[in-house]
Coordinates of C-alpha atoms in Angstrom, one line a residue:
M1129 CA -38.5 2.6 -71.5
L1130 CA -38.0 4.4 -74.8
R1131 CA -35.8 7.5 -75.0
C1132 CA -36.1 10.2 -77.6
V1133 CA -33.5 10.3 -80.4
A1134 CA -31.4 13.1 -78.9
E1135 CA -31.0 11.2 -75.6
R1136 CA -30.3 8.1 -77.2
R1137 CA -27.4 9.7 -79.4
T1138 CA -26.0 11.3 -76.3
S1139 CA -26.2 7.9 -74.4
Y1140 CA -23.6 6.4 -76.7
L1141 CA -21.1 8.9 -75.6
V1142 CA -21.5 9.7 -72.1
Q1143 CA -23.5 7.1 -70.3
N1144 CA -21.4 4.9 -67.9
I1145 CA -22.0 1.2 -67.5
S1146 CA -21.8 1.5 -63.7
N1147 CA -25.3 2.8 -63.4
R1148 CA -26.9 -0.3 -64.6
W1149 CA -26.8 -4.0 -63.4
I1150 CA -27.4 -7.0 -65.6
H1151 CA -29.0 -9.6 -63.5
D1152 CA -29.2 -12.6 -65.7
V1153 CA -27.4 -13.8 -68.9
K1154 CA -30.9 -14.5 -70.5
N1155 CA -32.0 -10.9 -69.9
P1156 CA -29.9 -8.6 -72.2
P1157 CA -29.6 -4.8 -71.6
D1158 CA -32.8 -2.8 -71.7
N1159 CA -33.7 -0.6 -74.6
A1160 CA -31.2 1.9 -75.9
P1161 CA -28.1 -0.2 -74.7
T1162 CA -24.7 1.3 -74.9
L1163 CA -21.7 -0.3 -76.6
N1164 CA -20.1 -1.0 -73.0
E1165 CA -23.3 -2.6 -71.8
N1166 CA -23.5 -5.0 -74.7
D1167 CA -19.8 -5.8 -74.3
Q1168 CA -20.3 -6.5 -70.6
W1169 CA -23.3 -8.7 -71.3
L1170 CA -21.5 -10.8 -73.9
D1171 CA -18.5 -11.3 -71.4
Q1172 CA -21.0 -12.6 -69.0
L1173 CA -22.3 -15.0 -71.6
A1174 CA -18.9 -16.3 -72.3
H1175 CA -18.0 -17.0 -68.7
S1176 CA -21.4 -18.5 -67.7
S1177 CA -21.9 -22.1 -66.9
E1178 CA -22.7 -24.3 -70.0
N1179 CA -24.8 -26.6 -67.8
V1180 CA -27.9 -24.5 -67.6
I1181 CA -30.5 -27.2 -68.1
P1182 CA -32.4 -27.6 -64.8
T1183 CA -32.1 -30.8 -62.9
T1184 CA -35.3 -30.4 -61.1
V1185 CA -38.0 -27.7 -60.9
K1186 CA -40.9 -26.7 -58.7
N1187 CA -44.2 -27.9 -59.8
P1188 CA -46.2 -24.9 -61.0
Y1189 CA -49.4 -26.9 -60.5
K1190 CA -49.0 -28.0 -57.0
S1191 CA -51.9 -25.9 -55.7
Y1192 CA -54.3 -27.9 -57.9
K1193 CA -55.8 -31.3 -57.3
P1194 CA -54.8 -34.2 -59.5
A1195 CA -57.5 -35.1 -62.0
K1196 CA -56.8 -38.9 -62.3
E1197 CA -54.2 -41.4 -61.0
V1198 CA -52.0 -42.6 -63.9
Q1199 CA -50.4 -46.0 -63.8
Y1200 CA -46.8 -46.0 -65.2
K1201 CA -43.5 -47.5 -65.1
V1202 CA -39.9 -45.9 -65.3
V1203 CA -38.3 -47.1 -68.5
E1204 CA -35.1 -44.9 -68.4
R1205 CA -33.5 -42.3 -66.2
L1206 CA -31.8 -39.5 -67.9
G1207 CA -29.3 -36.8 -66.9
K1208 CA -26.7 -36.8 -64.1
Y1209 CA -29.2 -37.0 -61.3
G1210 CA -31.9 -39.0 -63.0
N1211 CA -34.6 -36.3 -62.6
D1212 CA -35.4 -36.5 -66.3
V1213 CA -37.1 -39.7 -67.0
K1214 CA -38.9 -41.7 -69.7
L1215 CA -42.1 -43.3 -68.5
S1216 CA -44.3 -46.0 -70.0
S1217 CA -47.9 -45.9 -69.6
P1218 CA -51.1 -47.3 -71.3
M1219 CA -52.4 -45.2 -74.2
A1220 CA -55.9 -45.4 -72.5
N1221 CA -54.5 -42.9 -69.9
F1222 CA -54.1 -40.3 -72.6
S1223 CA -57.1 -40.6 -74.6
S1224 CA -61.0 -41.0 -74.3
T1225 CA -62.9 -44.0 -75.4
N1226 CA -66.0 -41.9 -75.0
Y1227 CA -64.6 -39.3 -77.5
L1228 CA -63.5 -42.0 -79.9
K1229 CA -66.8 -43.8 -79.9
Q1230 CA -68.9 -40.8 -80.5
F1231 CA -68.9 -40.9 -84.2
N1232 CA -70.0 -44.6 -84.6
S1233 CA -73.3 -45.9 -85.9
H1234 CA -74.6 -46.7 -82.4
H1235 CA -74.4 -43.1 -81.1
H1236 CA -75.9 -41.8 -84.4
R1237 CA -78.9 -44.2 -83.9
Q1238 CA -79.4 -43.1 -80.3
G1239 CA -79.3 -39.4 -81.2
Y1240 CA -76.2 -38.8 -79.4
R1241 CA -75.0 -36.0 -81.7
Q1242 CA -78.3 -34.1 -81.2
S1243 CA -77.8 -33.8 -77.5
N1244 CA -77.0 -30.5 -76.1
F1245 CA -74.8 -31.9 -73.5
Q1246 CA -71.3 -32.8 -74.0
D1247 CA -69.0 -33.9 -71.1
T1248 CA -65.7 -34.9 -73.0
K1249 CA -63.8 -32.6 -75.3
I1250 CA -60.3 -32.9 -76.8
I1251 CA -58.9 -29.4 -77.8
H1252 CA -55.9 -28.6 -79.9
C1253 CA -53.9 -25.6 -78.4
K1254 CA -51.1 -23.6 -79.9
S1255 CA -49.5 -20.6 -78.2
G1256 CA -48.1 -17.8 -80.3
D1257 CA -44.6 -17.7 -81.8
G1258 CA -42.3 -14.8 -80.5
G1259 CA -41.8 -11.9 -83.0
D1260 CA -38.5 -11.6 -84.8
G1261 CA -35.9 -9.0 -83.9
C1262 CA -35.6 -6.0 -86.2
I1263 CA -32.5 -5.1 -88.3
S1264 CA -32.4 -1.3 -88.5
F1265 CA -29.9 1.7 -88.2
F1266 CA -30.5 5.2 -87.1
R1267 CA -30.6 7.9 -89.8
D1268 CA -30.8 11.6 -89.8
A1269 CA -29.9 14.5 -92.2
N1270 CA -26.1 14.5 -91.4
R1271 CA -25.6 10.7 -91.1
R1272 CA -26.5 8.1 -93.7
V1273 CA -26.0 5.0 -91.5
G1274 CA -26.1 5.5 -87.7
P1275 CA -26.0 3.1 -84.7
P1276 CA -28.2 0.0 -84.8
D1277 CA -31.7 0.8 -83.4
G1278 CA -33.6 -2.5 -84.2
G1279 CA -36.2 -3.3 -81.5
D1280 CA -36.9 -6.6 -80.1
G1281 CA -39.8 -8.9 -81.2
G1282 CA -42.9 -9.1 -79.1
Q1283 CA -43.8 -12.2 -76.8
G1284 CA -46.2 -14.7 -78.3
G1285 CA -49.7 -15.0 -76.8
S1286 CA -50.3 -17.7 -74.2
I1287 CA -53.2 -20.1 -73.6
Y1288 CA -55.1 -20.1 -70.3
I1289 CA -58.0 -21.9 -68.9
Q1290 CA -60.4 -21.0 -66.3
A1291 CA -63.4 -22.7 -64.5
V1292 CA -66.4 -20.3 -64.3
K1293 CA -69.8 -20.8 -62.8
G1294 CA -72.9 -20.7 -65.0
L1295 CA -71.7 -23.3 -67.6
N1296 CA -72.9 -26.8 -67.6
S1297 CA -71.6 -28.4 -70.7
L1298 CA -68.6 -28.5 -72.9
T1299 CA -70.7 -28.2 -76.2
K1300 CA -69.6 -24.6 -76.9
L1301 CA -65.8 -25.4 -76.7
S1302 CA -64.0 -25.1 -80.0
S1303 CA -61.6 -27.8 -81.1
L1304 CA -58.9 -25.4 -81.9
Y1305 CA -57.3 -22.5 -79.9
T1306 CA -54.5 -20.6 -81.5
A1307 CA -53.0 -17.6 -79.7
P1308 CA -51.6 -14.8 -82.0
N1309 CA -48.0 -14.4 -82.7
G1310 CA -45.9 -11.6 -81.3
S1311 CA -45.2 -8.8 -83.7
A1312 CA -41.7 -8.2 -85.2
G1313 CA -39.5 -5.3 -83.8
Q1314 CA -39.4 -2.1 -85.5
A1315 CA -36.8 0.8 -86.1
A1316 CA -36.2 3.5 -83.4
Q1317 CA -35.8 0.8 -80.9
L1318 CA -39.5 0.0 -80.8
D1319 CA -40.4 -3.5 -79.4
G1320 CA -43.0 -5.5 -81.2
A1321 CA -46.6 -5.8 -79.8
R1322 CA -47.3 -8.8 -77.5
G1323 CA -49.6 -11.4 -78.9
K1324 CA -52.9 -11.5 -77.1
D1325 CA -53.5 -14.3 -74.6
F1326 CA -56.3 -16.6 -75.1
L1327 CA -58.7 -17.7 -72.3
I1328 CA -60.6 -21.0 -72.4
K1329 CA -63.6 -20.9 -70.1
V1330 CA -65.0 -24.2 -68.9
P1331 CA -67.6 -25.3 -66.3
V1332 CA -66.6 -25.7 -62.6
G1333 CA -65.8 -29.3 -62.0
S1334 CA -63.9 -29.8 -65.2
T1335 CA -60.6 -31.8 -65.3
V1336 CA -57.8 -31.1 -67.8
R1337 CA -55.3 -33.7 -68.9
W1338 CA -52.6 -33.9 -71.6
C1339 CA -53.7 -36.3 -74.4
M1340 CA -52.4 -37.7 -77.6
D1341 CA -53.4 -36.4 -81.1
P1342 CA -56.8 -38.2 -81.7
K1343 CA -55.7 -38.8 -85.4
I1344 CA -52.7 -40.7 -84.2
V1345 CA -54.8 -42.7 -81.7
K1346 CA -57.5 -43.5 -84.3
S1347 CA -54.8 -44.6 -86.9
K1348 CA -53.2 -46.8 -84.2
V1349 CA -56.4 -48.4 -83.3
S1350 CA -57.5 -49.0 -86.9
E1351 CA -54.0 -50.5 -87.6
L1352 CA -54.3 -52.9 -84.5
T1353 CA -57.9 -54.0 -85.0
E1354 CA -57.4 -55.0 -88.7
P1355 CA -58.1 -58.8 -88.8
H1356 CA -55.3 -59.5 -91.2
V1357 CA -52.9 -57.7 -88.8
N1358 CA -53.7 -58.9 -85.5
M1359 CA -56.5 -61.6 -85.0
D1360 CA -56.5 -61.2 -81.3
S1361 CA -56.9 -57.4 -81.2
A1362 CA -59.7 -57.6 -83.8
C1363 CA -61.8 -59.3 -81.0
L1364 CA -60.9 -56.7 -78.3
S1365 CA -63.0 -53.7 -77.3
L1366 CA -61.7 -50.2 -77.9
K1367 CA -61.0 -49.7 -74.2
E1368 CA -58.9 -53.1 -74.3
V1369 CA -56.9 -52.1 -77.2
L1370 CA -55.9 -48.8 -75.7
Q1371 CA -55.1 -50.4 -72.4
E1372 CA -52.8 -52.9 -74.0
Q1373 CA -50.8 -50.4 -76.1
E1374 CA -48.2 -48.3 -74.3
I1375 CA -46.6 -45.0 -75.1
V1376 CA -43.3 -43.5 -73.8
L1377 CA -43.3 -40.0 -72.4
E1378 CA -40.4 -37.7 -71.5
C1379 CA -41.0 -36.4 -68.0
M1380 CA -39.3 -34.2 -65.5
K1381 CA -39.3 -34.8 -61.7
T1382 CA -40.8 -32.0 -59.6
S1383 CA -40.9 -31.2 -55.9
S1384 CA -44.5 -31.9 -55.6
K1385 CA -45.5 -35.2 -53.9
R1386 CA -49.0 -35.3 -55.4
S1387 CA -47.7 -35.4 -59.0
P1388 CA -44.0 -36.7 -58.9
F1389 CA -43.7 -36.1 -62.8
N1390 CA -44.6 -33.4 -65.2
I1391 CA -44.7 -34.2 -68.9
K1392 CA -42.2 -32.3 -70.8
L1393 CA -43.8 -30.2 -73.6
S1394 CA -41.4 -29.6 -76.5
R1395 CA -41.1 -26.7 -78.9
D1396 CA -40.2 -27.0 -82.5
S1397 CA -37.0 -25.2 -82.3
D1398 CA -33.9 -25.8 -84.3
D1399 CA -31.4 -24.6 -81.6
E1400 CA -32.3 -27.6 -79.4
A1401 CA -31.0 -29.7 -82.1
G1402 CA -27.7 -28.0 -82.2
D1403 CA -28.4 -25.8 -85.3
V1404 CA -28.1 -22.4 -83.5
L1405 CA -27.3 -20.6 -86.7
K1406 CA -30.9 -21.0 -87.9
T1407 CA -32.1 -18.8 -85.2
W1408 CA -30.4 -15.8 -86.9
L1409 CA -31.8 -13.3 -89.3
F1410 CA -29.5 -11.6 -91.7
K1411 CA -29.8 -8.4 -93.9
D1412 CA -27.7 -7.6 -97.0
K1413 CA -25.0 -10.0 -96.0
S1414 CA -25.7 -13.9 -96.1
L1415 CA -25.1 -16.5 -93.6
E1416 CA -22.2 -17.9 -95.5
Y1417 CA -20.5 -14.5 -95.6
H1418 CA -20.8 -14.2 -91.7
M1419 CA -19.5 -17.8 -91.2
E1420 CA -16.2 -16.9 -93.0
K1421 CA -15.6 -14.0 -90.4
E1422 CA -13.7 -15.0 -87.3
W1423 CA -15.4 -12.3 -85.3
F1424 CA -18.8 -13.6 -86.0
N1425 CA -18.0 -17.2 -85.0
D1426 CA -16.5 -15.9 -81.7
F1427 CA -19.7 -13.8 -81.2
N1428 CA -21.9 -16.8 -82.2
K1429 CA -20.2 -19.0 -79.5
K1430 CA -21.2 -16.4 -76.8
M1431 CA -24.7 -16.2 -78.1
K1432 CA -25.0 -20.0 -77.7
Q1433 CA -25.2 -19.6 -74.1
Y1434 CA -28.0 -17.1 -74.5
D1435 CA -30.0 -19.7 -76.5
R1436 CA -29.1 -22.3 -73.9
S1437 CA -30.5 -20.1 -71.1
L1438 CA -33.7 -19.6 -73.1
V1439 CA -34.1 -23.3 -73.5
S1440 CA -33.4 -23.8 -69.7
E1441 CA -36.0 -21.3 -68.7
E1442 CA -38.5 -22.8 -71.2
R1443 CA -38.0 -26.3 -69.8
K1444 CA -38.9 -25.0 -66.3
K1445 CA -42.2 -23.7 -67.6
D1446 CA -43.1 -26.0 -70.5
L1447 CA -44.5 -28.7 -68.2
F1448 CA -47.9 -30.3 -67.5
P1449 CA -48.9 -32.7 -64.6
L1450 CA -48.9 -36.3 -65.5
Y1451 CA -52.0 -36.6 -63.4
G1452 CA -53.7 -33.5 -64.9
I1453 CA -55.4 -30.8 -62.9
D1454 CA -58.9 -30.7 -61.4
L1455 CA -60.9 -27.4 -61.7
D1456 CA -63.2 -27.9 -58.8
L1457 CA -65.0 -25.4 -56.6
D1458 CA -61.9 -24.6 -54.7
T1459 CA -60.1 -23.5 -57.9
T1460 CA -59.6 -19.8 -58.3
G1461 CA -57.9 -17.8 -61.1
T1462 CA -56.6 -18.8 -64.4
V1463 CA -54.2 -21.7 -65.2
K1464 CA -51.6 -21.4 -67.9
L1465 CA -51.6 -24.4 -70.3
L1466 CA -49.1 -23.1 -72.9
E1467 CA -46.7 -20.1 -72.8
G1468 CA -45.9 -18.2 -75.9
G1469 CA -42.6 -17.9 -77.5
K1470 CA -40.1 -15.3 -76.4
G1471 CA -39.5 -12.4 -79.0
G1472 CA -36.1 -12.2 -80.7
L1473 CA -33.5 -9.7 -80.1
G1474 CA -33.0 -6.7 -82.4
N1475 CA -29.7 -5.6 -83.8
M1476 CA -29.4 -2.8 -81.1
H1477 CA -28.1 -5.4 -78.6
F1478 CA -25.2 -6.5 -80.9
L1479 CA -23.4 -3.1 -81.1
T1480 CA -19.9 -4.0 -79.6
S1481 CA -16.3 -2.9 -79.8
M1482 CA -15.8 -5.5 -82.5
I1483 CA -19.1 -5.1 -84.3
R1484 CA -20.1 -1.6 -85.4
N1485 CA -22.7 -2.4 -88.0
P1486 CA -24.6 -5.6 -87.0
R1487 CA -26.6 -6.7 -90.0
F1488 CA -28.3 -9.5 -88.1
A1489 CA -31.0 -10.1 -85.4
K1490 CA -32.5 -13.0 -83.5
R1491 CA -35.5 -14.9 -84.6
G1492 CA -38.5 -15.2 -82.2
R1493 CA -38.9 -18.5 -80.3
P1494 CA -41.6 -20.9 -81.4
G1495 CA -44.7 -21.4 -79.4
L1496 CA -46.0 -24.6 -78.0
E1497 CA -48.5 -27.0 -79.5
S1498 CA -50.4 -29.7 -77.7
W1499 CA -53.7 -31.5 -77.2
F1500 CA -55.6 -31.5 -74.0
L1501 CA -58.5 -33.7 -72.8
I1502 CA -61.3 -31.8 -70.9
E1503 CA -63.9 -33.9 -68.9
L1504 CA -66.7 -32.4 -67.1
K1505 CA -67.6 -33.8 -63.7
I1506 CA -71.0 -32.3 -62.7
I1507 CA -71.0 -31.0 -59.2
A1508 CA -74.4 -32.1 -57.8
D1509 CA -75.4 -32.6 -54.2
I1510 CA -77.2 -35.9 -54.8
G1511 CA -76.6 -38.4 -57.5
L1512 CA -79.2 -40.9 -58.7
I1513 CA -78.0 -44.5 -59.2
G1514 CA -80.1 -47.2 -60.6
F1515 CA -80.6 -49.8 -63.3
P1516 CA -82.4 -48.8 -66.7
N1517 CA -86.1 -48.1 -66.3
A1518 CA -86.0 -48.0 -62.5
G1519 CA -87.7 -44.4 -62.5
K1520 CA -84.8 -42.1 -62.0
S1521 CA -85.8 -39.6 -64.6
T1522 CA -89.4 -39.7 -63.4
I1523 CA -88.2 -38.8 -59.9
L1524 CA -86.0 -35.9 -61.1
N1525 CA -89.0 -34.7 -63.2
K1526 CA -91.3 -34.7 -60.3
I1527 CA -89.1 -33.1 -57.6
S1528 CA -87.1 -30.6 -59.5
N1529 CA -87.1 -28.1 -62.4
A1530 CA -85.4 -30.5 -64.8
K1531 CA -87.3 -32.0 -67.7
P1532 CA -85.5 -35.4 -68.7
R1533 CA -86.7 -37.7 -71.3
I1534 CA -89.1 -40.2 -69.8
G1535 CA -90.2 -43.5 -71.4
H1536 CA -91.2 -47.0 -70.8
W1537 CA -88.2 -48.6 -72.4
E1538 CA -84.7 -49.1 -71.0
F1539 CA -81.9 -46.5 -71.7
T1540 CA -84.3 -43.6 -72.2
T1541 CA -81.7 -41.4 -70.5
L1542 CA -78.6 -41.2 -72.8
T1543 CA -76.9 -38.1 -71.2
P1544 CA -76.7 -36.8 -67.6
S1545 CA -79.4 -34.5 -66.4
I1546 CA -79.2 -32.2 -63.4
G1547 CA -82.1 -30.5 -61.6
T1548 CA -82.5 -28.1 -58.8
V1549 CA -84.8 -29.1 -56.0
S1550 CA -86.5 -26.2 -54.0
P1551 CA -88.5 -27.8 -51.0
K1552 CA -91.3 -25.8 -49.6
L1553 CA -91.8 -25.1 -45.8
T1554 CA -94.7 -27.3 -44.5
S1555 CA -96.1 -28.2 -41.2
S1556 CA -95.5 -32.0 -41.7
T1557 CA -91.8 -31.7 -42.5
G1558 CA -90.8 -28.4 -40.9
Y1559 CA -87.7 -27.8 -43.0
D1560 CA -86.4 -24.5 -44.3
D1561 CA -86.5 -23.4 -47.9
T1562 CA -82.9 -24.5 -49.1
T1563 CA -82.2 -25.7 -52.6
F1564 CA -79.9 -28.5 -53.7
T1565 CA -79.1 -30.2 -56.9
V1566 CA -79.7 -33.7 -58.1
A1567 CA -78.0 -35.5 -61.0
D1568 CA -79.5 -38.3 -63.0
I1569 CA -77.1 -40.6 -65.1
P1570 CA -77.9 -43.2 -67.7
G1571 CA -78.8 -46.5 -66.2
I1572 CA -76.1 -49.0 -65.1
V1573 CA -76.0 -52.5 -66.3
K1574 CA -74.3 -55.6 -64.9
D1575 CA -70.6 -55.8 -65.6
A1576 CA -70.6 -52.2 -66.6
H1577 CA -67.1 -51.9 -65.0
L1578 CA -66.0 -54.4 -67.9
D1579 CA -67.3 -51.8 -70.4
R1580 CA -70.6 -53.5 -71.1
G1581 CA -73.6 -51.4 -72.1
M1582 CA -72.7 -47.8 -71.8
G1583 CA -70.0 -48.5 -69.3
L1584 CA -69.0 -46.3 -66.4
E1585 CA -68.4 -43.2 -68.5
F1586 CA -71.0 -41.2 -66.7
L1587 CA -70.3 -42.3 -63.2
K1588 CA -67.7 -39.4 -62.9
H1589 CA -70.7 -37.1 -62.8
I1590 CA -71.7 -38.3 -59.3
E1591 CA -68.2 -38.8 -58.0
R1592 CA -68.3 -35.4 -56.2
S1593 CA -72.0 -35.8 -54.9
K1594 CA -72.3 -35.6 -51.2
C1595 CA -75.2 -38.2 -51.2
W1596 CA -75.8 -41.2 -53.4
C1597 CA -79.5 -42.1 -53.9
F1598 CA -80.0 -45.8 -55.1
V1599 CA -83.2 -46.2 -56.9
L1600 CA -84.6 -49.8 -56.8
S1601 CA -87.7 -50.9 -58.7
L1602 CA -90.0 -53.2 -56.5
E1603 CA -91.4 -54.4 -59.8
N1604 CA -88.3 -56.5 -60.3
K1605 CA -88.1 -60.0 -58.9
D1606 CA -85.0 -59.4 -56.6
P1607 CA -84.4 -55.8 -55.7
L1608 CA -81.9 -56.8 -53.1
Q1609 CA -79.8 -58.6 -55.8
D1610 CA -80.2 -55.4 -57.9
F1611 CA -79.0 -53.3 -55.0
E1612 CA -75.8 -55.4 -54.4
T1613 CA -75.1 -55.3 -58.1
L1614 CA -75.2 -51.6 -58.1
I1615 CA -72.9 -51.4 -55.0
N1616 CA -70.4 -53.6 -56.8
E1617 CA -70.5 -51.6 -60.1
V1618 CA -70.0 -48.3 -58.5
G1619 CA -66.8 -49.5 -56.7
G1620 CA -67.8 -51.8 -53.9
L1621 CA -69.1 -51.5 -50.3
Q1622 CA -66.0 -49.6 -49.0
K1623 CA -66.4 -46.9 -51.6
V1624 CA -70.1 -46.5 -50.9
K1625 CA -69.7 -46.1 -47.2
K1626 CA -67.8 -43.0 -47.8
K1627 CA -70.9 -41.4 -49.0
E1628 CA -74.2 -40.4 -47.4
V1629 CA -76.6 -43.1 -48.8
L1630 CA -80.5 -43.0 -49.3
V1631 CA -82.3 -45.9 -50.8
V1632 CA -85.4 -45.3 -52.7
A1633 CA -87.8 -48.1 -53.5
N1634 CA -89.8 -47.1 -56.4
K1635 CA -93.0 -48.3 -57.9
A1636 CA -94.4 -49.2 -54.5
D1637 CA -97.9 -48.9 -56.0
L1638 CA -97.4 -51.9 -58.1
T1639 CA -96.7 -54.2 -55.1
G1640 CA -99.6 -55.5 -53.4
S1641 CA -98.8 -59.3 -53.1
P1642 CA -97.1 -60.7 -50.1
E1643 CA -94.1 -61.4 -52.2
S1644 CA -93.6 -57.8 -53.0
V1645 CA -93.8 -56.9 -49.3
T1646 CA -91.1 -59.6 -48.7
R1647 CA -88.8 -58.1 -51.3
Y1648 CA -89.1 -54.7 -49.8
E1649 CA -88.5 -56.0 -46.3
R1650 CA -85.3 -57.9 -47.5
V1651 CA -83.9 -54.6 -48.9
A1652 CA -85.1 -52.7 -45.7
D1653 CA -83.0 -55.2 -43.5
F1654 CA -80.0 -54.9 -45.6
C1655 CA -80.1 -51.0 -45.2
Q1656 CA -80.6 -51.3 -41.4
K1657 CA -77.5 -53.4 -41.2
H1658 CA -75.6 -50.6 -42.8
N1659 CA -77.5 -47.7 -41.2
W1660 CA -78.9 -46.5 -44.4
D1661 CA -82.2 -44.8 -44.8
I1662 CA -84.8 -46.4 -47.1
L1663 CA -88.1 -44.9 -48.3
P1664 CA -90.8 -46.5 -50.5
I1665 CA -92.3 -44.2 -52.9
S1666 CA -94.4 -44.1 -56.3
A1667 CA -93.0 -41.4 -58.6
L1668 CA -95.8 -42.0 -61.0
E1669 CA -98.4 -41.5 -58.3
N1670 CA -96.7 -38.8 -56.5
H1671 CA -96.7 -40.9 -53.3
N1672 CA -94.1 -39.9 -50.7
L1673 CA -92.3 -37.3 -52.9
D1674 CA -92.5 -34.6 -50.3
L1675 CA -91.0 -36.9 -47.7
L1676 CA -88.4 -37.8 -50.3
T1677 CA -87.2 -34.3 -50.8
H1678 CA -87.1 -33.9 -47.0
K1679 CA -84.8 -36.9 -46.7
M1680 CA -82.5 -35.7 -49.6
K1681 CA -82.3 -32.3 -47.9
R1682 CA -81.3 -34.0 -44.6
C1683 CA -78.8 -36.2 -46.4
V1684 CA -77.1 -33.3 -47.9
T1685 CA -77.0 -31.3 -44.6
N1686 CA -75.4 -34.1 -42.7
M1687 CA -72.2 -33.9 -44.7

């Protein structure tokens, strides 16, 4: 709280230190501190423990689900208790092959850049620097130079992220988010303005993970895939190159069992390297002048503890989970990604019995800078799974409000589509008017898990689906073999059994021969063995589509 000039001048003479209590060495006395208060604070700094770096901290993200399991190995344990560690992990865990491939010629030919849907985004975030402290002295008509009254710098702005409903793509996200710096302190013990915080809004279902600078990743990949550098790597796919190369991260152990380690985010600060003198601002007199004074050297030793306490406090907060965070439906509120730098101290804090005219102040602490990988996992009740040209887009077009691209060639669908189904109350089905959502993803090819075709980049959009709807084409020679291949590509039979499964045998209008009937019966016997429901339809001729929506509705409500 600011005081008027008369109250401040009186406080230097009559105020007693006993009516205040300094709780922490990192928290100096409040505005308008007295000489005795500053002396007591500096004495506490001198007698405080030098080992203020935390050995273990609570995980600030323990209430959030991990985004992705990361394989790692401990390279080295640091510190007295070994809670600070260096981990080695493949580069693929901290980058995105989908993001790195989006500028190649294949995606340009397929019109990838023209799509309004984007499910992967790497953003560069920087929190604001703290404002510098002010060097100022009180003046009035009868006093040319009075006591110091320089205010503290303002806190730098922080970066937050929040999942909000109504968004369904990452297209509108910017590539760079920079929070404003805190303002410098001013005379008359006025603190600088705090930098405004920045809020990033993403769709519900997004995951956030720390990632490497894309420029560094691209440079490393280009270097490794040069034929004259490494003949073996030149023949590898992008995913294989990233999987083979490993990076070393400094992490800190937390109390959370879900994410045992948090990545340590470092600030570009000079005092962590031991050069504490660069954190000072001087006026009229230079650094060399002050270094020759014994009183300043003694004073600087005490202030080193203050800087250590700031570093310790930052290391408790400047963390991000190794596994990332999942902003699903259960997530509420905002999540802090990067915290702004703390403002520097004004010279009003340095008036002591030994220092009457402090012509120096503290610089503000730097902000944080990092890259984050945001991936969208669409939250749909039902996910359509099938080979290219099986009729998934036609089914979605017929039963929902979505209008996906439809064609007679394979890989017509290049990006996921989601539609809302609103079944109507009829006498034949007798179900209520309840809506649900259906997601259509690009067709899967054999060996997609080995990064063939479009890979499994889009399978993440149906991971959260309550029901998996496998779409088979009875036009193919062996639909049962197609079904078994699909099961293998999405993770195996055990993973499929965890979902409600509905099998749709499409293009039934083209099957009139006994061989076609035999194909359907083989698939039906396989479904009966696993207690899965199967339905023959013709999406093109609108056969059994009402019954399909009824079975989809029942599949969703069974969960």
